[in-house]
PDB file of C-alpha atoms in Angstrom:
ATOM      1  CA  MET A   1     128.395 114.810  98.697  1.00  0.00           C
ATOM      2  CA  ASN A   2     126.426 113.961  95.683  1.00  0.00           C
ATOM      3  CA  ALA A   3     127.286 115.999  92.424  1.00  0.00           C
ATOM      4  CA  ALA A   4     124.386 114.730  90.296  1.00  0.00           C
ATOM      5  CA  PRO A   5     120.905 113.506  91.092  1.00  0.00           C
ATOM      6  CA  HIS A   6     120.332 109.672  90.701  1.00  0.00           C
ATOM      7  CA  SER A   7     117.858 108.642  88.149  1.00  0.00           C
ATOM      8  CA  PRO A   8     115.152 106.414  89.342  1.00  0.00           C
ATOM      9  CA  PRO A   9     116.260 102.837  89.968  1.00  0.00           C
ATOM     10  CA  PRO A  10     115.596 100.090  87.066  1.00  0.00           C
ATOM     11  CA  ALA A  11     113.386  96.986  87.820  1.00  0.00           C
ATOM     12  CA  ALA A  12     116.255  94.749  88.783  1.00  0.00           C
ATOM     13  CA  SER A  13     117.340  97.301  91.285  1.00  0.00           C
ATOM     14  CA  VAL A  14     113.747  97.826  92.688  1.00  0.00           C
ATOM     15  CA  ARG A  15     113.492  94.030  93.469  1.00  0.00           C
ATOM     16  CA  ALA A  16     116.983  94.530  95.198  1.00  0.00           C
ATOM     17  CA  LEU A  17     115.928  97.646  97.097  1.00  0.00           C
ATOM     18  CA  LEU A  18     112.648  95.975  98.413  1.00  0.00           C
ATOM     19  CA  VAL A  19     114.724  92.823  99.894  1.00  0.00           C
ATOM     20  CA  ARG A  20     116.679  95.504 101.261  1.00  0.00           C
ATOM     21  CA  GLY A  21     114.077  97.377 102.430  1.00  0.00           C
ATOM     22  CA  MET A  22     112.775  94.518 104.451  1.00  0.00           C
ATOM     23  CA  LEU A  23     116.109  93.648 106.141  1.00  0.00           C
ATOM     24  CA  ALA A  24     116.499  97.214 107.078  1.00  0.00           C
ATOM     25  CA  GLY A  25     112.770  96.993 108.758  1.00  0.00           C
ATOM     26  CA  LEU A  26     113.834  94.113 110.544  1.00  0.00           C
ATOM     27  CA  ALA A  27     116.915  95.461 111.889  1.00  0.00           C
ATOM     28  CA  ALA A  28     114.999  98.259 112.907  1.00  0.00           C
ATOM     29  CA  GLY A  29     112.285  96.303 114.312  1.00  0.00           C
ATOM     30  CA  VAL A  30     115.007  94.848 116.796  1.00  0.00           C
ATOM     31  CA  LEU A  31     115.727  98.089 117.838  1.00  0.00           C
ATOM     32  CA  ALA A  32     112.205  99.214 118.609  1.00  0.00           C
ATOM     33  CA  LEU A  33     111.675  95.926 120.228  1.00  0.00           C
ATOM     34  CA  ILE A  34     114.484  96.380 122.551  1.00  0.00           C
ATOM     35  CA  THR A  35     113.335 100.067 123.208  1.00  0.00           C
ATOM     36  CA  ALA A  36     109.553  98.914 123.623  1.00  0.00           C
ATOM     37  CA  TYR A  37     110.460  96.014 126.151  1.00  0.00           C
ATOM     38  CA  LEU A  38     112.896  98.370 128.491  1.00  0.00           C
ATOM     39  CA  MET A  39     110.693 101.245 128.216  1.00  0.00           C
ATOM     40  CA  GLY A  40     106.964 100.670 127.542  1.00  0.00           C
ATOM     41  CA  GLU A  41     106.277  97.239 129.128  1.00  0.00           C
ATOM     42  CA  ARG A  42     106.442  98.434 132.831  1.00  0.00           C
ATOM     43  CA  HIS A  43     103.778 101.197 132.071  1.00  0.00           C
ATOM     44  CA  VAL A  44     101.645  98.310 130.137  1.00  0.00           C
ATOM     45  CA  ASP A  45     101.864  96.270 133.431  1.00  0.00           C
ATOM     46  CA  ALA A  46     100.567  99.382 135.196  1.00  0.00           C
ATOM     47  CA  ALA A  47      97.724  99.943 133.219  1.00  0.00           C
ATOM     48  CA  ILE A  48      96.619  96.531 133.303  1.00  0.00           C
ATOM     49  CA  ALA A  49      96.853  96.694 137.074  1.00  0.00           C
ATOM     50  CA  PHE A  50      94.561  99.515 137.055  1.00  0.00           C
ATOM     51  CA  GLU A  51      92.282  97.761 134.893  1.00  0.00           C
ATOM     52  CA  GLU A  52      92.130  94.705 136.916  1.00  0.00           C
ATOM     53  CA  ALA A  53      91.362  96.736 140.037  1.00  0.00           C
ATOM     54  CA  HIS A  54      88.504  98.732 138.362  1.00  0.00           C
ATOM     55  CA  SER A  55      87.178  95.715 136.568  1.00  0.00           C
ATOM     56  CA  HIS A  56      83.506  94.353 137.500  1.00  0.00           C
ATOM     57  CA  GLU A  57      84.529  91.197 136.009  1.00  0.00           C
ATOM     58  CA  HIS A  58      86.972  89.081 137.800  1.00  0.00           C
ATOM     59  CA  GLY A  59      88.146  85.326 137.607  1.00  0.00           C
ATOM     60  CA  GLY A  60      88.041  85.370 133.775  1.00  0.00           C
ATOM     61  CA  GLU A  61      90.413  82.619 132.212  1.00  0.00           C
ATOM     62  CA  GLU A  62      93.427  84.354 130.606  1.00  0.00           C
ATOM     63  CA  LEU A  63      93.819  82.881 126.918  1.00  0.00           C
ATOM     64  CA  VAL A  64      97.455  84.149 126.737  1.00  0.00           C
ATOM     65  CA  SER A  65      99.708  84.979 129.817  1.00  0.00           C
ATOM     66  CA  ARG A  66     101.003  88.365 130.202  1.00  0.00           C
ATOM     67  CA  THR A  67     104.590  86.686 130.016  1.00  0.00           C
ATOM     68  CA  MET A  68     104.029  85.436 126.647  1.00  0.00           C
ATOM     69  CA  GLN A  69     102.513  88.749 125.518  1.00  0.00           C
ATOM     70  CA  ALA A  70     105.220  91.009 126.612  1.00  0.00           C
ATOM     71  CA  THR A  71     107.798  88.648 125.270  1.00  0.00           C
ATOM     72  CA  GLY A  72     106.950  86.391 121.971  1.00  0.00           C
ATOM     73  CA  GLY A  73     103.594  88.356 121.249  1.00  0.00           C
ATOM     74  CA  LEU A  74     105.591  91.609 121.552  1.00  0.00           C
ATOM     75  CA  ALA A  75     108.424  90.290 119.499  1.00  0.00           C
ATOM     76  CA  THR A  76     106.164  89.009 116.704  1.00  0.00           C
ATOM     77  CA  GLY A  77     103.944  92.059 116.234  1.00  0.00           C
ATOM     78  CA  VAL A  78     107.153  94.579 116.217  1.00  0.00           C
ATOM     79  CA  LEU A  79     109.213  92.373 113.811  1.00  0.00           C
ATOM     80  CA  VAL A  80     106.556  91.789 111.304  1.00  0.00           C
ATOM     81  CA  TYR A  81     105.651  95.293 111.513  1.00  0.00           C
ATOM     82  CA  GLY A  82     109.122  96.238 111.020  1.00  0.00           C
ATOM     83  CA  VAL A  83     109.691  94.073 108.043  1.00  0.00           C
ATOM     84  CA  ALA A  84     106.264  95.189 106.457  1.00  0.00           C
ATOM     85  CA  LEU A  85     107.082  98.983 106.825  1.00  0.00           C
ATOM     86  CA  GLY A  86     110.383  98.359 105.519  1.00  0.00           C
ATOM     87  CA  GLY A  87     109.170  96.855 102.334  1.00  0.00           C
ATOM     88  CA  ILE A  88     106.448  99.532 101.677  1.00  0.00           C
ATOM     89  CA  ALA A  89     109.066 102.181 102.461  1.00  0.00           C
ATOM     90  CA  ALA A  90     111.559 100.853 100.016  1.00  0.00           C
ATOM     91  CA  LEU A  91     108.873 101.286  97.185  1.00  0.00           C
ATOM     92  CA  ALA A  92     108.299 104.738  98.410  1.00  0.00           C
ATOM     93  CA  TYR A  93     111.806 105.305  97.965  1.00  0.00           C
ATOM     94  CA  CYS A  94     111.968 103.578  94.542  1.00  0.00           C
ATOM     95  CA  VAL A  95     109.469 106.168  93.504  1.00  0.00           C
ATOM     96  CA  ALA A  96     111.058 109.168  95.320  1.00  0.00           C
ATOM     97  CA  LEU A  97     114.705 108.505  94.046  1.00  0.00           C
ATOM     98  CA  GLY A  98     115.598 110.835  91.495  1.00  0.00           C
ATOM     99  CA  ARG A  99     112.324 112.673  91.592  1.00  0.00           C
ATOM    100  CA  VAL A 100     112.577 114.870  94.678  1.00  0.00           C
ATOM    101  CA  GLY A 101     115.751 116.825  93.845  1.00  0.00           C
ATOM    102  CA  ARG A 102     119.574 116.367  93.885  1.00  0.00           C
ATOM    103  CA  PHE A 103     119.729 113.821  96.458  1.00  0.00           C
ATOM    104  CA  GLY A 104     121.740 110.511  96.655  1.00  0.00           C
ATOM    105  CA  PRO A 105     120.639 107.054  98.108  1.00  0.00           C
ATOM    106  CA  ARG A 106     121.308 107.844 101.848  1.00  0.00           C
ATOM    107  CA  ALA A 107     119.831 111.230 101.478  1.00  0.00           C
ATOM    108  CA  THR A 108     116.612 110.184  99.828  1.00  0.00           C
ATOM    109  CA  ALA A 109     116.496 107.206 102.615  1.00  0.00           C
ATOM    110  CA  ALA A 110     116.687 109.895 105.208  1.00  0.00           C
ATOM    111  CA  LEU A 111     113.867 111.976 103.337  1.00  0.00           C
ATOM    112  CA  THR A 112     111.791 108.878 102.816  1.00  0.00           C
ATOM    113  CA  GLY A 113     112.017 107.826 106.846  1.00  0.00           C
ATOM    114  CA  LEU A 114     111.064 111.360 107.775  1.00  0.00           C
ATOM    115  CA  GLY A 115     108.208 111.385 105.489  1.00  0.00           C
ATOM    116  CA  GLY A 116     107.092 108.054 106.536  1.00  0.00           C
ATOM    117  CA  PHE A 117     107.545 108.864 110.034  1.00  0.00           C
ATOM    118  CA  VAL A 118     105.324 112.197 109.687  1.00  0.00           C
ATOM    119  CA  ALA A 119     102.642 110.887 107.497  1.00  0.00           C
ATOM    120  CA  VAL A 120     102.338 107.439 108.916  1.00  0.00           C
ATOM    121  CA  PHE A 121     102.400 107.735 112.616  1.00  0.00           C
ATOM    122  CA  LEU A 122     102.875 111.215 113.781  1.00  0.00           C
ATOM    123  CA  VAL A 123     100.007 112.955 111.997  1.00  0.00           C
ATOM    124  CA  PRO A 124      97.387 110.049 113.054  1.00  0.00           C
ATOM    125  CA  PHE A 125      98.981 110.013 116.612  1.00  0.00           C
ATOM    126  CA  LEU A 126      98.056 113.741 116.980  1.00  0.00           C
ATOM    127  CA  LYS A 127      94.719 113.030 116.223  1.00  0.00           C
ATOM    128  CA  TYR A 128      94.252 109.579 117.724  1.00  0.00           C
ATOM    129  CA  PRO A 129      97.034 108.995 120.217  1.00  0.00           C
ATOM    130  CA  ALA A 130      98.263 105.424 121.282  1.00  0.00           C
ATOM    131  CA  ASN A 131      96.202 104.376 124.379  1.00  0.00           C
ATOM    132  CA  PRO A 132      97.187 101.857 127.139  1.00  0.00           C
ATOM    133  CA  PRO A 133      94.922  98.994 128.491  1.00  0.00           C
ATOM    134  CA  ALA A 134      92.007 100.344 130.187  1.00  0.00           C
ATOM    135  CA  VAL A 135      91.613 103.264 128.019  1.00  0.00           C
ATOM    136  CA  GLY A 136      88.799 103.316 125.650  1.00  0.00           C
ATOM    137  CA  ASP A 137      85.489 101.556 125.616  1.00  0.00           C
ATOM    138  CA  PRO A 138      85.992  97.815 124.648  1.00  0.00           C
ATOM    139  CA  ASP A 139      82.488  98.009 122.535  1.00  0.00           C
ATOM    140  CA  THR A 140      83.832 100.527 120.139  1.00  0.00           C
ATOM    141  CA  ILE A 141      87.386  99.055 119.502  1.00  0.00           C
ATOM    142  CA  GLY A 142      86.316  98.190 115.993  1.00  0.00           C
ATOM    143  CA  GLN A 143      85.045 101.516 115.380  1.00  0.00           C
ATOM    144  CA  ARG A 144      88.107 103.416 116.998  1.00  0.00           C
ATOM    145  CA  THR A 145      90.529 100.946 114.835  1.00  0.00           C
ATOM    146  CA  ALA A 146      88.555 101.859 111.512  1.00  0.00           C
ATOM    147  CA  LEU A 147      89.074 105.636 112.286  1.00  0.00           C
ATOM    148  CA  PHE A 148      92.556 105.163 113.109  1.00  0.00           C
ATOM    149  CA  PHE A 149      93.521 103.751 109.670  1.00  0.00           C
ATOM    150  CA  LEU A 150      91.162 106.089 108.043  1.00  0.00           C
ATOM    151  CA  MET A 151      93.301 108.938 109.476  1.00  0.00           C
ATOM    152  CA  VAL A 152      96.491 107.075 108.497  1.00  0.00           C
ATOM    153  CA  ALA A 153      95.255 106.914 104.533  1.00  0.00           C
ATOM    154  CA  LEU A 154      94.074 110.438 104.668  1.00  0.00           C
ATOM    155  CA  SER A 155      97.651 111.618 105.961  1.00  0.00           C
ATOM    156  CA  VAL A 156      99.331 109.604 103.458  1.00  0.00           C
ATOM    157  CA  LEU A 157      97.219 110.908 100.580  1.00  0.00           C
ATOM    158  CA  LEU A 158      97.436 114.241 101.616  1.00  0.00           C
ATOM    159  CA  CYS A 159     100.949 114.496 102.147  1.00  0.00           C
ATOM    160  CA  VAL A 160     101.788 112.838  98.516  1.00  0.00           C
ATOM    161  CA  ALA A 161      99.221 115.457  97.172  1.00  0.00           C
ATOM    162  CA  ALA A 162     101.150 118.409  99.146  1.00  0.00           C
ATOM    163  CA  VAL A 163     104.159 116.972  97.402  1.00  0.00           C
ATOM    164  CA  ILE A 164     102.865 117.067  94.100  1.00  0.00           C
ATOM    165  CA  LEU A 165     101.408 120.180  94.561  1.00  0.00           C
ATOM    166  CA  GLY A 166     104.700 121.854  95.458  1.00  0.00           C
ATOM    167  CA  ARG A 167     106.396 120.314  92.567  1.00  0.00           C
ATOM    168  CA  ARG A 168     103.721 121.850  90.043  1.00  0.00           C
ATOM    169  CA  LEU A 169     103.687 125.415  91.714  1.00  0.00           C
ATOM    170  CA  ALA A 170     107.768 125.357  91.592  1.00  0.00           C
ATOM    171  CA  PRO A 171     108.145 126.435  87.857  1.00  0.00           C
ATOM    172  CA  ARG A 172     105.776 129.452  88.730  1.00  0.00           C
ATOM    173  CA  LEU A 173     106.648 130.422  92.369  1.00  0.00           C
ATOM    174  CA  GLY A 174     109.992 129.188  92.997  1.00  0.00           C
ATOM    175  CA  ASN A 175     110.927 126.423  95.378  1.00  0.00           C
ATOM    176  CA  TRP A 176     110.524 128.542  98.645  1.00  0.00           C
ATOM    177  CA  TYR A 177     107.088 129.874  97.664  1.00  0.00           C
ATOM    178  CA  ALA A 178     105.732 126.555  96.333  1.00  0.00           C
ATOM    179  CA  THR A 179     106.748 124.602  99.514  1.00  0.00           C
ATOM    180  CA  VAL A 180     105.381 127.216 101.755  1.00  0.00           C
ATOM    181  CA  ALA A 181     102.028 127.199  99.557  1.00  0.00           C
ATOM    182  CA  ALA A 182     101.998 123.365  99.451  1.00  0.00           C
ATOM    183  CA  GLY A 183     102.478 123.348 103.221  1.00  0.00           C
ATOM    184  CA  ALA A 184      99.923 125.623 104.151  1.00  0.00           C
ATOM    185  CA  ALA A 185      97.352 123.503 101.667  1.00  0.00           C
ATOM    186  CA  LEU A 186      98.462 120.310 103.536  1.00  0.00           C
ATOM    187  CA  ALA A 187      98.054 122.104 107.104  1.00  0.00           C
ATOM    188  CA  VAL A 188      94.542 123.452 106.026  1.00  0.00           C
ATOM    189  CA  ALA A 189      93.307 119.922 104.589  1.00  0.00           C
ATOM    190  CA  LEU A 190      94.754 118.157 107.732  1.00  0.00           C
ATOM    191  CA  GLY A 191      92.802 120.513 110.023  1.00  0.00           C
ATOM    192  CA  LEU A 192      89.674 120.035 108.495  1.00  0.00           C
ATOM    193  CA  ALA A 193      90.171 116.293 108.739  1.00  0.00           C
ATOM    194  CA  PHE A 194      91.042 116.820 112.641  1.00  0.00           C
ATOM    195  CA  ALA A 195      87.803 118.976 112.961  1.00  0.00           C
ATOM    196  CA  PHE A 196      85.500 116.374 110.987  1.00  0.00           C
ATOM    197  CA  LEU A 197      86.679 113.101 112.157  1.00  0.00           C
ATOM    198  CA  PRO A 198      85.285 112.033 115.581  1.00  0.00           C
ATOM    199  CA  SER A 199      87.414 111.901 118.640  1.00  0.00           C
ATOM    200  CA  GLY A 200      88.245 108.300 120.010  1.00  0.00           C
ATOM    201  CA  GLU A 201      89.248 109.660 123.559  1.00  0.00           C
ATOM    202  CA  ASN A 202      87.645 107.881 126.375  1.00  0.00           C
ATOM    203  CA  VAL A 203      90.084 107.888 129.276  1.00  0.00           C
ATOM    204  CA  PRO A 204      88.249 106.252 132.358  1.00  0.00           C
ATOM    205  CA  GLU A 205      87.717 108.384 135.745  1.00  0.00           C
ATOM    206  CA  GLY A 206      90.722 107.926 137.864  1.00  0.00           C
ATOM    207  CA  PHE A 207      93.108 106.733 135.366  1.00  0.00           C
ATOM    208  CA  PRO A 208      96.685 108.349 136.311  1.00  0.00           C
ATOM    209  CA  ALA A 209      97.147 111.099 133.847  1.00  0.00           C
ATOM    210  CA  THR A 210     100.935 110.733 134.397  1.00  0.00           C
ATOM    211  CA  LEU A 211     100.636 107.063 133.191  1.00  0.00           C
ATOM    212  CA  LEU A 212      98.905 107.921 130.148  1.00  0.00           C
ATOM    213  CA  TRP A 213     101.488 110.638 129.117  1.00  0.00           C
ATOM    214  CA  GLN A 214     104.385 108.287 129.530  1.00  0.00           C
ATOM    215  CA  PHE A 215     102.408 105.550 127.520  1.00  0.00           C
ATOM    216  CA  ARG A 216     102.073 108.000 124.893  1.00  0.00           C
ATOM    217  CA  LEU A 217     105.613 109.235 125.087  1.00  0.00           C
ATOM    218  CA  ASP A 218     106.850 105.484 124.953  1.00  0.00           C
ATOM    219  CA  SER A 219     105.014 105.087 121.645  1.00  0.00           C
ATOM    220  CA  LEU A 220     106.397 108.119 120.132  1.00  0.00           C
ATOM    221  CA  THR A 221     109.930 107.033 121.225  1.00  0.00           C
ATOM    222  CA  ILE A 222     109.523 103.654 119.788  1.00  0.00           C
ATOM    223  CA  GLU A 223     108.361 104.688 116.431  1.00  0.00           C
ATOM    224  CA  CYS A 224     111.233 107.442 116.513  1.00  0.00           C
ATOM    225  CA  VAL A 225     113.637 104.573 117.050  1.00  0.00           C
ATOM    226  CA  LEU A 226     111.895 102.467 114.529  1.00  0.00           C
ATOM    227  CA  TRP A 227     111.958 104.770 111.552  1.00  0.00           C
ATOM    228  CA  THR A 228     115.236 106.456 112.249  1.00  0.00           C
ATOM    229  CA  GLY A 229     116.845 102.855 112.267  1.00  0.00           C
ATOM    230  CA  TYR A 230     115.246 102.224 109.232  1.00  0.00           C
ATOM    231  CA  ALA A 231     116.372 105.104 107.237  1.00  0.00           C
ATOM    232  CA  LEU A 232     119.973 104.841 108.795  1.00  0.00           C
ATOM    233  CA  VAL A 233     120.299 101.152 107.912  1.00  0.00           C
ATOM    234  CA  PHE A 234     118.447 101.481 104.647  1.00  0.00           C
ATOM    235  CA  GLY A 235     120.500 104.410 103.545  1.00  0.00           C
ATOM    236  CA  GLU A 236     123.598 102.542 103.892  1.00  0.00           C
ATOM    237  CA  LEU A 237     122.341  99.420 101.969  1.00  0.00           C
ATOM    238  CA  ALA A 238     121.016 101.552  98.998  1.00  0.00           C
ATOM    239  CA  GLU A 239     124.411 103.591  98.733  1.00  0.00           C
ATOM    240  CA  ARG A 240     126.057 100.488  98.591  1.00  0.00           C
ATOM    241  CA  LEU A 241     123.974  99.186  95.737  1.00  0.00           C
ATOM    242  CA  LEU A 242     123.334 102.197  93.737  1.00  0.00           C
ATOM    243  CA  ALA A 243     126.484 104.120  94.193  1.00  0.00           C
ATOM    244  CA  PRO A 244     129.242 101.563  94.956  1.00  0.00           C
ATOM    245  CA  ARG A 245     132.624 102.858  95.784  1.00  0.00           C
ATOM    246  CA  ALA A 246     135.296 101.912  93.143  1.00  0.00           C
ATOM    247  CA  VAL A 247     137.681  99.854  94.924  1.00  0.00           C
ATOM    248  CA  THR A 248     141.162 100.780  93.220  1.00  0.00           C
ATOM    249  CA  ALA A 249     144.436  99.153  94.214  1.00  0.00           C
ATOM    250  CA  PRO A 250     147.449 101.288  93.966  1.00  0.00           C
ATOM    251  CA  ALA A 251     148.768 100.621  90.420  1.00  0.00           C
ATOM    252  CA  ALA A 252     152.216  98.836  89.923  1.00  0.00           C
ATOM    253  CA  PRO A 253     154.603 100.990  88.300  1.00  0.00           C
ATOM    254  CA  ALA A 254     154.963  99.547  84.468  1.00  0.00           C
ATOM    255  CA  ALA A 255     158.175  97.950  83.447  1.00  0.00           C
ATOM    256  CA  GLY A 256     160.897 100.754  82.727  1.00  0.00           C
ATOM    257  CA  SER A 257     158.909 103.364  83.793  1.00  0.00           C
ATOM    258  CA  ALA A 258     160.208 103.641  87.350  1.00  0.00           C
ATOM    259  CA  THR A 259     162.171 106.534  88.043  1.00  0.00           C
ATOM    260  CA  THR A 260     165.459 106.917  89.801  1.00  0.00           C
ATOM    261  CA  PRO A 261     166.103 109.622  92.209  1.00  0.00           C
ATOM    262  CA  THR A 262     168.343 112.234  90.961  1.00  0.00           C
ATOM    263  CA  GLY A 263     170.883 113.997  92.545  1.00  0.00           C
TER     264      GLY A 263
END
């Protein structure tokens, strides 16, 4: 329980928090990697099997084996992503600490993790959900990738703008009504973005709907594990750095001050 809000960290602490954020991202990446390997790879294999069965091109040389993709390639991608995410989220944490209310290091880490999950993944996921192999026209992969990152950028900017708007309205409307007004403005802005940005959906005929749903649910689960793991690990590391507990040994009685039992 925090009795007082924490002030923004000094420059030296920012560097230390950045390192801790990257370490937390690495630890969260390991958890996400295990989840992806145990949950997602079998659905990727099923999607690849469907693609091969319905492809008109056969006998092409495989540049990277499926085994390498499912092990070394998966590990490299997830761990690098986790470290990068941890560093960026740590910088966002440094901005948020002491500026979003009376929250201590752990609580601020939890809020940062939740905000990152919503802004960086969940909102773009609702517009452009993850697709397994065989879903989507290969000729439009560049366009679909650009649209996805555009949605990520819009989501982050709009969420930050909503927070700023809520803080500016709070003195006049109070925290509750300011939050409601900022949330409503965010919903309207995101709704317009969803309406005007083109859809990237292109599911081939005959592709199993259950497999598509399971793959997307796996993607959602992996991101939940990643962001939750990051928030928990980084919150602990930030707490130890910014609010270390004073370790006090039991004080030895001073000479001549020992008491003797009465009676």
